[in-house]
Amino acid sequence: EGTFSKRRPIPGVADLRRWPRKKMPLPISSYLKAHERDEKLRKMCDEWLLGAMTGGADSMLEAHIFRLVGENPDAALMCAVSLVELAKEEVEDLALSGPFEFLLAKRGAEYIDVVCELTRSLPRLPGILACIWGDSIPKPVMRKLELFRAA
């Protein structure tokens, strides 16, 4: 009559198909040079970077990137990576860190390893990641990011 005497039905195959599956990030190569494969992404990045260089950041573009993190995190990471690839030196690392901070705050557990791996292909990315303070990032993700920075 204890806790173990109450039997629960074992889920069948039909039940398993309904369970939400954790979507794994794409291969690293999918995030690199995405702006060359997607004209819409290129245009959005150009507008974002122009705003960053002129001090007139577009809140609509920021909101769009933030929305992408929730709806399509792979697209959000492609956008963040494209911004890094297209950015001139005049664009500050702090400005470029925003999309990465959005992603790590909301989807960090899924994407921290991918973001760290991308630093091998994007020499500027470690400096950008150093600008992330982490107030909104889950502690385990921030710890992993700090360990990566220290390496």
Coordinates of N, CA and C in Angstrom, one line a residue:
E1 N 0.8 -1.2 0.0 CA 0.0 0.0 0.0 C 0.9 1.3 0.0
G2 N 2.2 1.1 -0.2 CA 3.0 2.3 -0.2 C 3.0 3.0 -1.6
T3 N 3.9 3.8 -1.8 CA 4.0 4.6 -3.0 C 4.2 3.7 -4.3
F4 N 4.9 2.6 -4.1 CA 5.2 1.8 -5.2 C 4.1 0.9 -5.7
S5 N 3.1 0.8 -4.8 CA 2.0 -0.1 -5.2 C 1.0 0.6 -6.2
K6 N 1.1 1.8 -6.3 CA 0.2 2.5 -7.3 C 0.9 2.5 -8.6
R7 N 0.4 1.7 -9.5 CA 1.0 1.5 -10.8 C 0.5 2.5 -11.8
R8 N 1.4 3.0 -12.5 CA 1.1 3.9 -13.6 C 1.2 3.2 -14.9
P9 N 0.3 3.5 -15.8 CA 0.4 2.8 -17.1 C 1.7 3.2 -17.9
I10 N 2.3 2.3 -18.5 CA 3.5 2.6 -19.3 C 3.1 3.2 -20.6
P11 N 3.7 4.3 -20.9 CA 3.3 5.0 -22.2 C 3.6 4.2 -23.4
G12 N 2.6 4.2 -24.3 CA 2.7 3.4 -25.5 C 3.4 4.3 -26.6
V13 N 3.7 3.7 -27.7 CA 4.4 4.4 -28.8 C 3.6 5.7 -29.2
A14 N 2.3 5.6 -29.3 CA 1.4 6.7 -29.6 C 1.7 7.9 -28.7
D15 N 1.8 7.6 -27.4 CA 2.1 8.6 -26.4 C 3.4 9.3 -26.6
L16 N 4.4 8.5 -27.0 CA 5.8 9.0 -27.1 C 5.8 10.0 -28.3
R17 N 5.0 9.8 -29.3 CA 5.0 10.7 -30.5 C 4.5 12.1 -30.1
R18 N 3.7 12.2 -29.1 CA 3.1 13.5 -28.7 C 4.0 14.2 -27.7
W19 N 5.0 13.6 -27.1 CA 5.8 14.2 -26.2 C 6.7 15.2 -26.9
P20 N 6.9 16.4 -26.4 CA 7.8 17.4 -27.1 C 9.2 16.8 -27.1
R21 N 9.8 16.9 -28.3 CA 11.2 16.5 -28.5 C 12.1 17.7 -28.4
K22 N 13.2 17.5 -27.8 CA 14.2 18.6 -27.8 C 14.8 18.7 -29.1
K23 N 14.7 19.9 -29.7 CA 15.3 20.1 -31.1 C 16.8 20.4 -30.9
M24 N 17.6 19.7 -31.6 CA 19.1 19.9 -31.5 C 19.5 21.0 -32.5
P25 N 20.5 21.8 -32.1 CA 21.0 22.8 -33.0 C 21.5 22.2 -34.3
L26 N 21.6 23.0 -35.3 CA 22.1 22.6 -36.6 C 23.6 22.4 -36.5
P27 N 24.2 21.8 -37.6 CA 25.7 21.7 -37.6 C 26.3 23.2 -37.7
I28 N 27.5 23.4 -37.2 CA 28.1 24.7 -37.2 C 28.1 25.3 -38.5
S29 N 28.4 24.6 -39.6 CA 28.5 25.2 -40.9 C 27.2 25.8 -41.4
S30 N 26.1 25.4 -40.8 CA 24.8 26.0 -41.2 C 24.6 27.4 -40.7
Y31 N 25.3 27.8 -39.7 CA 25.3 29.2 -39.1 C 26.2 30.1 -39.8
L32 N 27.2 29.6 -40.4 CA 28.3 30.4 -41.1 C 27.8 30.9 -42.4
K33 N 28.1 32.1 -42.8 CA 27.8 32.7 -44.1 C 26.3 32.6 -44.5
A34 N 25.4 32.5 -43.5 CA 24.0 32.4 -43.8 C 23.4 33.6 -44.6
H35 N 24.0 34.7 -44.4 CA 23.6 35.9 -45.1 C 23.9 35.8 -46.6
E36 N 24.8 35.0 -47.0 CA 25.1 34.7 -48.4 C 24.0 33.9 -49.1
R37 N 23.3 33.1 -48.3 CA 22.3 32.2 -48.8 C 20.9 32.8 -48.6
D38 N 20.7 33.8 -47.9 CA 19.4 34.4 -47.6 C 19.4 35.9 -47.7
E39 N 18.8 36.4 -48.8 CA 18.8 37.8 -49.1 C 18.1 38.6 -48.1
K40 N 17.0 38.1 -47.5 CA 16.2 38.8 -46.5 C 17.1 39.0 -45.2
L41 N 17.8 37.9 -44.9 CA 18.7 38.0 -43.7 C 19.8 39.1 -43.9
R42 N 20.3 39.1 -45.1 CA 21.4 40.0 -45.5 C 20.9 41.5 -45.3
K43 N 19.7 41.7 -45.8 CA 19.1 43.1 -45.7 C 18.9 43.5 -44.3
M44 N 18.3 42.5 -43.5 CA 18.1 42.8 -42.1 C 19.4 43.1 -41.3
C45 N 20.4 42.4 -41.6 CA 21.7 42.6 -41.0 C 22.3 43.9 -41.4
D46 N 22.2 44.3 -42.7 CA 22.7 45.5 -43.1 C 22.0 46.7 -42.4
E47 N 20.7 46.6 -42.3 CA 20.0 47.7 -41.6 C 20.4 47.7 -40.1
W48 N 20.5 46.6 -39.5 CA 20.9 46.5 -38.1 C 22.3 47.2 -37.9
L49 N 23.2 46.8 -38.7 CA 24.6 47.3 -38.6 C 24.7 48.8 -38.9
L50 N 23.9 49.3 -39.9 CA 23.9 50.7 -40.1 C 23.4 51.5 -38.9
G51 N 22.3 50.9 -38.3 CA 21.9 51.6 -37.0 C 22.9 51.5 -35.9
A52 N 23.6 50.4 -35.8 CA 24.7 50.3 -34.8 C 25.8 51.3 -35.0
M53 N 26.1 51.5 -36.3 CA 27.2 52.4 -36.6 C 26.9 53.9 -36.5
T54 N 25.6 54.2 -36.7 CA 25.1 55.6 -36.6 C 24.5 56.0 -35.3
G55 N 24.4 55.0 -34.4 CA 23.8 55.3 -33.1 C 22.3 55.3 -33.1
G56 N 21.7 54.9 -34.2 CA 20.2 54.9 -34.3 C 19.7 53.5 -34.4
A57 N 20.0 52.7 -33.3 CA 19.6 51.3 -33.3 C 18.1 51.2 -33.5
D58 N 17.6 50.3 -34.3 CA 16.2 50.1 -34.7 C 15.6 49.1 -33.7
S59 N 14.7 49.6 -32.8 CA 14.1 48.8 -31.8 C 13.2 47.7 -32.5
M60 N 12.7 47.9 -33.7 CA 11.9 46.9 -34.4 C 12.8 45.7 -34.7
L61 N 14.0 46.0 -35.2 CA 14.9 44.9 -35.6 C 15.4 44.1 -34.3
E62 N 15.6 44.8 -33.2 CA 16.0 44.2 -32.0 C 14.8 43.2 -31.5
A63 N 13.6 43.8 -31.6 CA 12.4 43.0 -31.2 C 12.3 41.8 -32.1
H64 N 12.6 41.9 -33.4 CA 12.5 40.8 -34.3 C 13.5 39.7 -34.0
I65 N 14.7 40.1 -33.6 CA 15.7 39.1 -33.2 C 15.3 38.4 -32.0
F66 N 14.8 39.2 -31.0 CA 14.3 38.6 -29.7 C 13.2 37.6 -30.0
R67 N 12.3 38.0 -30.9 CA 11.2 37.1 -31.2 C 11.7 35.8 -31.9
L68 N 12.7 35.9 -32.7 CA 13.3 34.8 -33.4 C 13.8 33.8 -32.4
V69 N 14.4 34.3 -31.3 CA 15.0 33.4 -30.3 C 13.9 32.4 -29.8
G70 N 12.7 32.9 -29.6 CA 11.7 32.1 -29.1 C 11.1 31.2 -30.2
E71 N 10.9 31.7 -31.4 CA 10.2 31.0 -32.4 C 11.1 30.1 -33.3
N72 N 12.3 30.6 -33.5 CA 13.2 29.9 -34.4 C 14.7 30.2 -34.0
P73 N 15.2 29.5 -32.9 CA 16.5 29.9 -32.4 C 17.6 29.7 -33.4
D74 N 17.5 28.7 -34.3 CA 18.5 28.5 -35.3 C 18.6 29.8 -36.2
A75 N 17.5 30.3 -36.6 CA 17.5 31.5 -37.4 C 18.1 32.7 -36.6
A76 N 17.7 32.8 -35.3 CA 18.3 33.8 -34.5 C 19.8 33.7 -34.4
L77 N 20.3 32.5 -34.3 CA 21.8 32.4 -34.2 C 22.4 32.7 -35.6
M78 N 21.8 32.3 -36.7 CA 22.3 32.6 -38.0 C 22.4 34.2 -38.1
C79 N 21.4 34.8 -37.6 CA 21.4 36.3 -37.7 C 22.5 36.9 -36.8
A80 N 22.7 36.4 -35.6 CA 23.8 36.9 -34.7 C 25.1 36.6 -35.4
V81 N 25.3 35.5 -35.9 CA 26.6 35.1 -36.6 C 26.8 36.0 -37.8
S82 N 25.8 36.2 -38.6 CA 25.9 37.1 -39.8 C 26.3 38.5 -39.4
L83 N 25.7 39.0 -38.3 CA 26.1 40.3 -37.8 C 27.6 40.4 -37.5
V84 N 28.1 39.4 -36.9 CA 29.5 39.3 -36.6 C 30.3 39.3 -37.9
E85 N 29.9 38.4 -38.8 CA 30.7 38.3 -40.1 C 30.7 39.5 -40.9
L86 N 29.6 40.3 -40.9 CA 29.4 41.5 -41.7 C 29.9 42.8 -41.0
A87 N 30.0 42.8 -39.7 CA 30.3 44.0 -38.9 C 31.7 44.5 -39.2
K88 N 31.8 45.8 -39.4 CA 33.1 46.5 -39.6 C 33.6 46.8 -38.2
E89 N 34.9 47.2 -38.1 CA 35.5 47.5 -36.8 C 34.8 48.6 -36.0
E90 N 34.1 49.5 -36.7 CA 33.4 50.6 -36.1 C 32.2 50.1 -35.2
V91 N 31.7 48.9 -35.5 CA 30.6 48.4 -34.7 C 31.2 47.8 -33.4
E92 N 30.8 48.3 -32.3 CA 31.3 47.8 -31.0 C 30.9 46.4 -30.7
D93 N 31.8 45.7 -30.0 CA 31.5 44.3 -29.6 C 30.3 44.3 -28.6
L94 N 30.1 45.3 -27.8 CA 29.0 45.3 -26.9 C 27.7 45.3 -27.7
A95 N 27.6 46.0 -28.8 CA 26.4 46.1 -29.6 C 26.1 44.7 -30.2
L96 N 27.2 44.0 -30.6 CA 27.1 42.7 -31.3 C 26.7 41.6 -30.3
S97 N 27.0 41.9 -29.0 CA 26.7 40.9 -28.0 C 25.2 40.7 -27.7
G98 N 24.4 41.7 -28.0 CA 23.0 41.6 -27.7 C 22.3 40.4 -28.2
P99 N 22.3 40.1 -29.5 CA 21.7 38.9 -30.0 C 22.1 37.6 -29.3
F100 N 23.4 37.5 -29.0 CA 23.9 36.3 -28.4 C 23.4 36.2 -26.9
E101 N 23.3 37.4 -26.3 CA 22.8 37.4 -24.9 C 21.3 37.0 -24.9
F102 N 20.5 37.5 -25.9 CA 19.1 37.1 -26.0 C 19.0 35.6 -26.1
L103 N 19.8 35.0 -27.0 CA 19.8 33.6 -27.3 C 20.2 32.8 -26.1
L104 N 21.3 33.2 -25.4 CA 21.7 32.4 -24.3 C 20.8 32.5 -23.1
A105 N 20.1 33.7 -23.0 CA 19.2 33.9 -21.9 C 18.0 32.9 -22.0
K106 N 17.5 32.8 -23.2 CA 16.3 32.0 -23.5 C 16.6 30.5 -23.8
R107 N 17.6 30.3 -24.6 CA 17.9 28.9 -25.1 C 19.3 28.5 -24.8
G108 N 19.9 29.0 -23.8 CA 21.3 28.8 -23.5 C 21.7 27.3 -23.3
A109 N 20.9 26.6 -22.6 CA 21.2 25.2 -22.4 C 21.4 24.4 -23.7
E110 N 20.6 24.8 -24.7 CA 20.6 24.1 -26.0 C 21.8 24.6 -26.9
Y111 N 22.1 25.9 -26.7 CA 23.0 26.5 -27.7 C 24.4 27.0 -27.2
I112 N 24.7 26.8 -25.9 CA 26.0 27.3 -25.4 C 27.1 26.6 -26.1
D113 N 27.0 25.3 -26.3 CA 28.2 24.5 -26.9 C 28.4 25.0 -28.4
V114 N 27.3 25.2 -29.1 CA 27.4 25.7 -30.5 C 28.0 27.1 -30.5
V115 N 27.6 28.0 -29.6 CA 28.2 29.3 -29.6 C 29.7 29.3 -29.3
C116 N 30.1 28.4 -28.3 CA 31.5 28.3 -28.0 C 32.2 27.7 -29.2
E117 N 31.7 26.8 -29.9 CA 32.3 26.1 -31.0 C 32.5 27.2 -32.2
L118 N 31.5 28.1 -32.3 CA 31.6 29.1 -33.4 C 32.8 30.0 -33.2
T119 N 33.4 30.1 -32.0 CA 34.5 31.0 -31.9 C 35.7 30.5 -32.7
R120 N 35.8 29.2 -33.0 CA 36.9 28.7 -33.8 C 36.8 29.3 -35.2
S121 N 35.6 29.6 -35.7 CA 35.5 30.2 -37.1 C 35.3 31.7 -37.1
L122 N 35.0 32.3 -35.9 CA 34.8 33.7 -35.9 C 35.8 34.3 -34.8
P123 N 36.9 34.8 -35.3 CA 37.9 35.3 -34.3 C 37.5 36.4 -33.4
R124 N 36.5 37.2 -33.9 CA 36.0 38.3 -33.1 C 35.0 37.9 -32.0
L125 N 34.4 36.7 -32.1 CA 33.4 36.3 -31.2 C 33.8 36.2 -29.7
P126 N 35.0 35.7 -29.4 CA 35.3 35.7 -27.9 C 35.3 37.1 -27.3
G127 N 35.7 38.1 -28.0 CA 35.6 39.5 -27.5 C 34.1 39.9 -27.3
I128 N 33.3 39.5 -28.2 CA 31.9 39.8 -28.2 C 31.2 39.1 -27.0
L129 N 31.6 37.8 -26.8 CA 31.0 37.1 -25.7 C 31.5 37.6 -24.3
A130 N 32.7 38.2 -24.3 CA 33.2 38.8 -23.1 C 32.3 40.0 -22.6
C131 N 31.5 40.6 -23.5 CA 30.6 41.7 -23.2 C 29.3 41.3 -22.6
I132 N 29.1 40.0 -22.5 CA 27.8 39.5 -21.9 C 28.0 39.4 -20.4
W133 N 27.1 40.1 -19.7 CA 27.1 40.2 -18.3 C 26.5 39.0 -17.6
G134 N 25.4 38.6 -18.2 CA 24.8 37.3 -17.7 C 23.7 37.5 -16.6
D135 N 23.2 38.7 -16.4 CA 22.1 38.8 -15.4 C 20.9 38.0 -15.8
S136 N 20.6 37.9 -17.0 CA 19.4 37.2 -17.5 C 19.7 35.8 -18.0
I137 N 20.9 35.4 -17.9 CA 21.3 34.0 -18.4 C 21.3 33.0 -17.3
P138 N 20.7 31.8 -17.5 CA 20.7 30.8 -16.4 C 22.1 30.6 -15.9
K139 N 22.2 30.3 -14.6 CA 23.6 30.2 -14.0 C 24.4 29.0 -14.6
P140 N 23.8 27.9 -14.9 CA 24.7 26.8 -15.5 C 25.3 27.2 -16.8
V141 N 24.5 28.0 -17.6 CA 24.9 28.4 -18.9 C 26.0 29.5 -18.7
M142 N 25.8 30.4 -17.8 CA 26.8 31.4 -17.5 C 28.1 30.8 -17.0
R143 N 28.0 29.8 -16.2 CA 29.2 29.1 -15.7 C 30.0 28.5 -16.8
K144 N 29.3 27.9 -17.7 CA 29.9 27.3 -18.9 C 30.6 28.3 -19.7
L145 N 29.9 29.5 -19.9 CA 30.5 30.6 -20.7 C 31.7 31.1 -20.0
E146 N 31.7 31.3 -18.7 CA 32.8 31.8 -17.9 C 34.0 30.8 -18.0
L147 N 33.7 29.5 -17.9 CA 34.8 28.5 -18.1 C 35.4 28.6 -19.5
F148 N 34.6 28.8 -20.5 CA 35.1 28.9 -21.9 C 36.0 30.1 -22.0
R149 N 35.5 31.2 -21.4 CA 36.3 32.5 -21.4 C 37.7 32.3 -20.8
A150 N 37.7 31.5 -19.7 CA 39.0 31.3 -18.9 C 40.0 30.4 -19.6
A151 N 39.5 29.6 -20.5 CA 40.3 28.6 -21.2 C 41.2 29.3 -22.2

